[in-house]
Amino acid sequence: MNFHHTFVQSKVNHKQTLILLHGTGGDEHDLLSLGTFLAPHASLLGIRGKVKEGQANRFFRRLSEGVFDEADLLFRTRELSSFLDEVKDHYGLWDNEWIAVGYSNGANIAASMLLLEPAVLTSALLFRAMMPLTPPRLPDLKRHSVYLSSGREDPIVPHASSERLEETLRAAGADVTHDWQNAGHGVLQSEFTSAKTWLASHT
Ligand code: MLT
């Protein structure tokens, strides 16, 4: 179990685990209250990215803002996927739905897992995600649901990149909802409410 993480097991044996993936500079605790808000009965797994950019934790290296180190991204995606399989074994949770909730850098590694290691996740809620890489082949996402929430005024995530992610996920067969917000890179409280409604009707 080679990631710093925090695991809060469902008290009522609810068959959902939310995998909480922070943005640059966050840690495994950042999205716990969001997870409780989105799915109060689910188990929560907060994970800390292992890559350091100065003092900031990230899930993979980047060469500059929005320009990713693709070799590192591939490596980190496989590493995180193996860790999630270990967690499923360790806690005996193979029968759960595994739902990624990611913001910014965390959303991007979750998108990379959907494209490269689709069996690891059941669905995903991605806030401010972009197309992280071009997969060598289109994954089979016919049983996956994905919620994307993007900001019209986001200075970091280009519209075209979020749209390409949406199109790729749809081409792979995923059931995709893409909400555009009058917002920048920061997420509005109203987006969390929409995400909660989406989650209740898609899982
Ligand atoms: C990334 O590096 O994943 C994106 O540029 C978003 C960010 O974390 O700033």
PDB file of C-alpha atoms and ligand atoms in Angstrom:
ATOM      1  CA  MET A   1       0.000   0.000   0.000  1.00  0.00           C
ATOM      2  CA  ASN A   2       2.493   2.580  -1.182  1.00  0.00           C
ATOM      3  CA  PHE A   3       0.362   5.730  -1.270  1.00  0.00           C
ATOM      4  CA  HIS A   4      -0.440   7.971   1.677  1.00  0.00           C
ATOM      5  CA  HIS A   5      -4.176   7.561   1.979  1.00  0.00           C
ATOM      6  CA  THR A   6      -7.072   7.711   4.355  1.00  0.00           C
ATOM      7  CA  PHE A   7      -9.903   5.196   4.232  1.00  0.00           C
ATOM      8  CA  VAL A   8     -13.271   5.773   5.885  1.00  0.00           C
ATOM      9  CA  GLN A   9     -15.321   2.609   5.645  1.00  0.00           C
ATOM     10  CA  SER A  10     -19.077   2.838   5.186  1.00  0.00           C
ATOM     11  CA  LYS A  11     -20.878   2.212   8.478  1.00  0.00           C
ATOM     12  CA  VAL A  12     -23.867   0.700   6.724  1.00  0.00           C
ATOM     13  CA  ASN A  13     -22.039  -1.552   4.261  1.00  0.00           C
ATOM     14  CA  HIS A  14     -23.024   0.693   1.371  1.00  0.00           C
ATOM     15  CA  LYS A  15     -21.567  -0.794  -1.827  1.00  0.00           C
ATOM     16  CA  GLN A  16     -19.902   2.345  -3.142  1.00  0.00           C
ATOM     17  CA  THR A  17     -16.401   3.674  -2.583  1.00  0.00           C
ATOM     18  CA  LEU A  18     -15.482   7.191  -3.675  1.00  0.00           C
ATOM     19  CA  ILE A  19     -11.831   7.600  -4.659  1.00  0.00           C
ATOM     20  CA  LEU A  20     -10.922  11.187  -3.816  1.00  0.00           C
ATOM     21  CA  LEU A  21      -8.176  12.733  -5.954  1.00  0.00           C
ATOM     22  CA  HIS A  22      -7.016  16.233  -5.035  1.00  0.00           C
ATOM     23  CA  GLY A  23      -5.743  19.089  -7.201  1.00  0.00           C
ATOM     24  CA  THR A  24      -2.109  20.312  -7.285  1.00  0.00           C
ATOM     25  CA  GLY A  25      -0.996  21.147  -3.749  1.00  0.00           C
ATOM     26  CA  GLY A  26      -3.698  19.131  -2.001  1.00  0.00           C
ATOM     27  CA  ASP A  27      -3.595  15.943   0.019  1.00  0.00           C
ATOM     28  CA  GLU A  28      -5.623  12.874   0.950  1.00  0.00           C
ATOM     29  CA  HIS A  29      -7.894  14.849   3.290  1.00  0.00           C
ATOM     30  CA  ASP A  30      -8.918  17.637   0.880  1.00  0.00           C
ATOM     31  CA  LEU A  31     -12.006  16.064  -0.641  1.00  0.00           C
ATOM     32  CA  LEU A  32     -13.322  14.060   2.336  1.00  0.00           C
ATOM     33  CA  SER A  33     -16.082  16.535   3.148  1.00  0.00           C
ATOM     34  CA  LEU A  34     -17.041  16.692  -0.552  1.00  0.00           C
ATOM     35  CA  GLY A  35     -17.212  12.873  -0.587  1.00  0.00           C
ATOM     36  CA  THR A  36     -19.505  12.867   2.452  1.00  0.00           C
ATOM     37  CA  PHE A  37     -21.692  15.471   0.774  1.00  0.00           C
ATOM     38  CA  LEU A  38     -21.896  13.555  -2.519  1.00  0.00           C
ATOM     39  CA  ALA A  39     -22.567  10.116  -1.029  1.00  0.00           C
ATOM     40  CA  PRO A  40     -23.128  10.185   2.760  1.00  0.00           C
ATOM     41  CA  HIS A  41     -23.241   6.383   3.122  1.00  0.00           C
ATOM     42  CA  ALA A  42     -20.338   5.467   0.838  1.00  0.00           C
ATOM     43  CA  SER A  43     -16.830   4.459   1.868  1.00  0.00           C
ATOM     44  CA  LEU A  44     -14.253   7.168   1.151  1.00  0.00           C
ATOM     45  CA  LEU A  45     -10.696   6.673   0.004  1.00  0.00           C
ATOM     46  CA  GLY A  46      -8.618   9.867  -0.024  1.00  0.00           C
ATOM     47  CA  ILE A  47      -5.260   9.487  -1.778  1.00  0.00           C
ATOM     48  CA  ARG A  48      -2.204  11.747  -1.777  1.00  0.00           C
ATOM     49  CA  GLY A  49      -0.348  12.180  -5.083  1.00  0.00           C
ATOM     50  CA  LYS A  50       3.268  11.020  -4.877  1.00  0.00           C
ATOM     51  CA  VAL A  51       4.909  13.518  -7.220  1.00  0.00           C
ATOM     52  CA  LYS A  52       6.303  16.744  -5.727  1.00  0.00           C
ATOM     53  CA  GLU A  53       6.334  20.046  -7.582  1.00  0.00           C
ATOM     54  CA  GLY A  54       8.220  22.165  -5.079  1.00  0.00           C
ATOM     55  CA  GLN A  55       6.198  21.476  -1.932  1.00  0.00           C
ATOM     56  CA  ALA A  56       3.001  20.699  -3.839  1.00  0.00           C
ATOM     57  CA  ASN A  57       1.655  17.145  -4.156  1.00  0.00           C
ATOM     58  CA  ARG A  58       0.569  15.996  -7.615  1.00  0.00           C
ATOM     59  CA  PHE A  59      -0.433  12.721  -9.234  1.00  0.00           C
ATOM     60  CA  PHE A  60       2.016  13.010 -12.152  1.00  0.00           C
ATOM     61  CA  ARG A  61       4.712  15.339 -13.482  1.00  0.00           C
ATOM     62  CA  ARG A  62       4.093  18.182 -15.891  1.00  0.00           C
ATOM     63  CA  LEU A  63       6.558  20.059 -18.055  1.00  0.00           C
ATOM     64  CA  SER A  64       4.564  23.279 -17.719  1.00  0.00           C
ATOM     65  CA  GLU A  65       0.952  24.203 -16.946  1.00  0.00           C
ATOM     66  CA  GLY A  66      -1.252  21.952 -19.070  1.00  0.00           C
ATOM     67  CA  VAL A  67       1.746  20.200 -20.719  1.00  0.00           C
ATOM     68  CA  PHE A  68       2.194  16.761 -19.213  1.00  0.00           C
ATOM     69  CA  ASP A  69       5.170  14.433 -18.917  1.00  0.00           C
ATOM     70  CA  GLU A  70       3.469  11.589 -20.744  1.00  0.00           C
ATOM     71  CA  ALA A  71       5.920   8.856 -19.706  1.00  0.00           C
ATOM     72  CA  ASP A  72       5.394   9.788 -16.059  1.00  0.00           C
ATOM     73  CA  LEU A  73       1.633  10.005 -16.557  1.00  0.00           C
ATOM     74  CA  LEU A  74       1.569   6.463 -17.997  1.00  0.00           C
ATOM     75  CA  PHE A  75       3.696   5.147 -15.141  1.00  0.00           C
ATOM     76  CA  ARG A  76       1.669   6.931 -12.449  1.00  0.00           C
ATOM     77  CA  THR A  77      -1.640   5.813 -13.950  1.00  0.00           C
ATOM     78  CA  ARG A  78      -0.570   2.156 -13.771  1.00  0.00           C
ATOM     79  CA  GLU A  79       0.879   2.646 -10.289  1.00  0.00           C
ATOM     80  CA  LEU A  80      -2.349   4.190  -8.976  1.00  0.00           C
ATOM     81  CA  SER A  81      -4.453   1.486 -10.647  1.00  0.00           C
ATOM     82  CA  SER A  82      -2.377  -1.271  -8.982  1.00  0.00           C
ATOM     83  CA  PHE A  83      -2.743   0.500  -5.652  1.00  0.00           C
ATOM     84  CA  LEU A  84      -6.533   0.555  -6.065  1.00  0.00           C
ATOM     85  CA  ASP A  85      -6.530  -3.181  -6.787  1.00  0.00           C
ATOM     86  CA  GLU A  86      -4.501  -3.716  -3.593  1.00  0.00           C
ATOM     87  CA  VAL A  87      -7.010  -1.649  -1.617  1.00  0.00           C
ATOM     88  CA  LYS A  88      -9.900  -3.713  -3.013  1.00  0.00           C
ATOM     89  CA  ASP A  89      -8.104  -6.878  -1.869  1.00  0.00           C
ATOM     90  CA  HIS A  90      -7.089  -5.493   1.491  1.00  0.00           C
ATOM     91  CA  TYR A  91     -10.571  -4.321   2.480  1.00  0.00           C
ATOM     92  CA  GLY A  92     -12.438  -7.074   0.591  1.00  0.00           C
ATOM     93  CA  LEU A  93     -14.304  -4.552  -1.542  1.00  0.00           C
ATOM     94  CA  TRP A  94     -14.232  -6.069  -5.027  1.00  0.00           C
ATOM     95  CA  ASP A  95     -18.041  -5.988  -5.157  1.00  0.00           C
ATOM     96  CA  ASN A  96     -18.198  -2.196  -4.633  1.00  0.00           C
ATOM     97  CA  GLU A  97     -18.793   0.437  -7.263  1.00  0.00           C
ATOM     98  CA  TRP A  98     -15.511   2.405  -7.497  1.00  0.00           C
ATOM     99  CA  ILE A  99     -16.247   6.029  -8.289  1.00  0.00           C
ATOM    100  CA  ALA A 100     -13.433   8.517  -8.866  1.00  0.00           C
ATOM    101  CA  VAL A 101     -14.021  12.090  -7.711  1.00  0.00           C
ATOM    102  CA  GLY A 102     -11.211  14.313  -8.982  1.00  0.00           C
ATOM    103  CA  TYR A 103     -10.400  17.986  -9.151  1.00  0.00           C
ATOM    104  CA  SER A 104      -7.927  19.443 -11.686  1.00  0.00           C
ATOM    105  CA  ASN A 105      -4.751  17.320 -11.500  1.00  0.00           C
ATOM    106  CA  GLY A 106      -6.766  14.615  -9.680  1.00  0.00           C
ATOM    107  CA  ALA A 107      -9.436  14.736 -12.398  1.00  0.00           C
ATOM    108  CA  ASN A 108      -6.735  14.358 -15.033  1.00  0.00           C
ATOM    109  CA  ILE A 109      -5.247  11.199 -13.517  1.00  0.00           C
ATOM    110  CA  ALA A 110      -8.770   9.785 -13.134  1.00  0.00           C
ATOM    111  CA  ALA A 111      -9.403  10.521 -16.833  1.00  0.00           C
ATOM    112  CA  SER A 112      -6.129   8.774 -17.642  1.00  0.00           C
ATOM    113  CA  MET A 113      -7.271   5.708 -15.647  1.00  0.00           C
ATOM    114  CA  LEU A 114     -10.555   5.643 -17.590  1.00  0.00           C
ATOM    115  CA  LEU A 115      -8.597   5.687 -20.862  1.00  0.00           C
ATOM    116  CA  LEU A 116      -5.823   3.233 -19.931  1.00  0.00           C
ATOM    117  CA  GLU A 117      -7.134   1.062 -17.078  1.00  0.00           C
ATOM    118  CA  PRO A 118     -10.921   1.207 -17.441  1.00  0.00           C
ATOM    119  CA  ALA A 119     -11.624  -1.874 -15.313  1.00  0.00           C
ATOM    120  CA  VAL A 120     -10.372  -0.120 -12.177  1.00  0.00           C
ATOM    121  CA  LEU A 121     -13.278   2.366 -12.047  1.00  0.00           C
ATOM    122  CA  THR A 122     -17.039   2.091 -12.395  1.00  0.00           C
ATOM    123  CA  SER A 123     -17.713   5.767 -12.908  1.00  0.00           C
ATOM    124  CA  ALA A 124     -16.149   9.184 -12.366  1.00  0.00           C
ATOM    125  CA  LEU A 125     -17.000  12.766 -11.466  1.00  0.00           C
ATOM    126  CA  LEU A 126     -14.345  15.054 -12.890  1.00  0.00           C
ATOM    127  CA  PHE A 127     -14.133  18.752 -12.082  1.00  0.00           C
ATOM    128  CA  ARG A 128     -11.933  20.837 -14.471  1.00  0.00           C
ATOM    129  CA  ALA A 129     -10.573  17.836 -16.366  1.00  0.00           C
ATOM    130  CA  MET A 130      -8.740  17.928 -19.682  1.00  0.00           C
ATOM    131  CA  MET A 131      -7.661  15.302 -22.191  1.00  0.00           C
ATOM    132  CA  PRO A 132      -4.631  13.854 -20.387  1.00  0.00           C
ATOM    133  CA  LEU A 133      -3.182  11.770 -23.225  1.00  0.00           C
ATOM    134  CA  THR A 134      -4.168   9.972 -26.397  1.00  0.00           C
ATOM    135  CA  PRO A 135      -4.720   6.311 -25.527  1.00  0.00           C
ATOM    136  CA  PRO A 136      -3.071   3.743 -27.816  1.00  0.00           C
ATOM    137  CA  ARG A 137      -6.523   2.255 -28.460  1.00  0.00           C
ATOM    138  CA  LEU A 138     -10.039   3.263 -27.499  1.00  0.00           C
ATOM    139  CA  PRO A 139     -11.025   1.588 -24.195  1.00  0.00           C
ATOM    140  CA  ASP A 140     -14.378  -0.139 -23.713  1.00  0.00           C
ATOM    141  CA  LEU A 141     -16.374   2.191 -21.455  1.00  0.00           C
ATOM    142  CA  LYS A 142     -19.855   0.949 -22.312  1.00  0.00           C
ATOM    143  CA  ARG A 143     -20.634   0.308 -18.658  1.00  0.00           C
ATOM    144  CA  HIS A 144     -19.101   3.526 -17.331  1.00  0.00           C
ATOM    145  CA  SER A 145     -20.836   6.799 -16.476  1.00  0.00           C
ATOM    146  CA  VAL A 146     -18.859  10.033 -16.345  1.00  0.00           C
ATOM    147  CA  TYR A 147     -19.819  13.482 -15.082  1.00  0.00           C
ATOM    148  CA  LEU A 148     -17.648  16.356 -16.323  1.00  0.00           C
ATOM    149  CA  SER A 149     -17.900  19.865 -14.939  1.00  0.00           C
ATOM    150  CA  SER A 150     -15.889  22.541 -16.757  1.00  0.00           C
ATOM    151  CA  GLY A 151     -15.477  26.293 -16.374  1.00  0.00           C
ATOM    152  CA  ARG A 152     -16.169  28.613 -19.329  1.00  0.00           C
ATOM    153  CA  GLU A 153     -13.608  31.094 -17.953  1.00  0.00           C
ATOM    154  CA  ASP A 154     -11.011  28.529 -16.877  1.00  0.00           C
ATOM    155  CA  PRO A 155      -7.543  29.986 -17.630  1.00  0.00           C
ATOM    156  CA  ILE A 156      -5.812  26.602 -17.158  1.00  0.00           C
ATOM    157  CA  VAL A 157      -7.996  24.096 -18.992  1.00  0.00           C
ATOM    158  CA  PRO A 158      -8.570  24.821 -22.712  1.00  0.00           C
ATOM    159  CA  HIS A 159     -12.186  24.259 -23.807  1.00  0.00           C
ATOM    160  CA  ALA A 160     -11.026  22.163 -26.746  1.00  0.00           C
ATOM    161  CA  SER A 161      -9.209  19.782 -24.422  1.00  0.00           C
ATOM    162  CA  SER A 162     -12.257  19.182 -22.168  1.00  0.00           C
ATOM    163  CA  GLU A 163     -14.375  18.731 -25.290  1.00  0.00           C
ATOM    164  CA  ARG A 164     -11.909  16.220 -26.702  1.00  0.00           C
ATOM    165  CA  LEU A 165     -12.059  14.272 -23.461  1.00  0.00           C
ATOM    166  CA  GLU A 166     -15.863  14.277 -23.633  1.00  0.00           C
ATOM    167  CA  GLU A 167     -15.834  13.097 -27.273  1.00  0.00           C
ATOM    168  CA  THR A 168     -13.278  10.362 -26.593  1.00  0.00           C
ATOM    169  CA  LEU A 169     -15.218   9.026 -23.605  1.00  0.00           C
ATOM    170  CA  ARG A 170     -18.429   9.011 -25.674  1.00  0.00           C
ATOM    171  CA  ALA A 171     -16.666   7.286 -28.590  1.00  0.00           C
ATOM    172  CA  ALA A 172     -15.544   4.616 -26.110  1.00  0.00           C
ATOM    173  CA  GLY A 173     -19.199   4.053 -25.169  1.00  0.00           C
ATOM    174  CA  ALA A 174     -19.387   5.907 -21.839  1.00  0.00           C
ATOM    175  CA  ASP A 175     -22.568   7.618 -20.687  1.00  0.00           C
ATOM    176  CA  VAL A 176     -21.226  11.202 -20.383  1.00  0.00           C
ATOM    177  CA  THR A 177     -22.832  14.300 -18.894  1.00  0.00           C
ATOM    178  CA  HIS A 178     -20.822  17.483 -19.475  1.00  0.00           C
ATOM    179  CA  ASP A 179     -21.909  20.604 -17.585  1.00  0.00           C
ATOM    180  CA  TRP A 180     -20.367  23.968 -18.472  1.00  0.00           C
ATOM    181  CA  GLN A 181     -20.262  26.530 -15.652  1.00  0.00           C
ATOM    182  CA  ASN A 182     -19.917  30.305 -15.623  1.00  0.00           C
ATOM    183  CA  ALA A 183     -16.776  29.859 -13.566  1.00  0.00           C
ATOM    184  CA  GLY A 184     -13.002  29.707 -13.749  1.00  0.00           C
ATOM    185  CA  HIS A 185     -10.711  26.940 -12.446  1.00  0.00           C
ATOM    186  CA  GLY A 186     -12.272  27.119  -8.984  1.00  0.00           C
ATOM    187  CA  VAL A 187     -15.415  25.018  -8.461  1.00  0.00           C
ATOM    188  CA  LEU A 188     -18.739  26.549  -7.397  1.00  0.00           C
ATOM    189  CA  GLN A 189     -20.856  25.086  -4.601  1.00  0.00           C
ATOM    190  CA  SER A 190     -23.732  24.688  -7.070  1.00  0.00           C
ATOM    191  CA  GLU A 191     -21.589  22.253  -9.109  1.00  0.00           C
ATOM    192  CA  PHE A 192     -21.340  19.934  -6.128  1.00  0.00           C
ATOM    193  CA  THR A 193     -25.125  19.950  -5.809  1.00  0.00           C
ATOM    194  CA  SER A 194     -25.494  19.087  -9.515  1.00  0.00           C
ATOM    195  CA  ALA A 195     -22.863  16.365  -9.152  1.00  0.00           C
ATOM    196  CA  LYS A 196     -24.744  14.874  -6.189  1.00  0.00           C
ATOM    197  CA  THR A 197     -27.972  14.758  -8.186  1.00  0.00           C
ATOM    198  CA  TRP A 198     -26.117  13.152 -11.104  1.00  0.00           C
ATOM    199  CA  LEU A 199     -24.519  10.543  -8.826  1.00  0.00           C
ATOM    200  CA  ALA A 200     -27.857   9.598  -7.291  1.00  0.00           C
ATOM    201  CA  SER A 201     -29.338   8.909 -10.722  1.00  0.00           C
ATOM    202  CA  HIS A 202     -26.325   7.222 -12.376  1.00  0.00           C
ATOM    203  CA  THR A 203     -25.133   4.675  -9.817  1.00  0.00           C
TER     204      THR A 203
HETATM  205  C1  MLT B   1      -2.577  19.479 -14.353  1.00  0.00           C
HETATM  206  O1  MLT B   1      -1.397  19.731 -14.223  1.00  0.00           O
HETATM  207  O2  MLT B   1      -3.087  18.360 -14.131  1.00  0.00           O
HETATM  208  C2  MLT B   1      -3.422  20.617 -14.804  1.00  0.00           C
HETATM  209  O3  MLT B   1      -2.616  21.593 -15.363  1.00  0.00           O
HETATM  210  C3  MLT B   1      -4.222  21.184 -13.717  1.00  0.00           C
HETATM  211  C4  MLT B   1      -3.423  21.537 -12.505  1.00  0.00           C
HETATM  212  O4  MLT B   1      -3.218  20.696 -11.656  1.00  0.00           O
HETATM  213  O5  MLT B   1      -3.011  22.692 -12.368  1.00  0.00           O
END
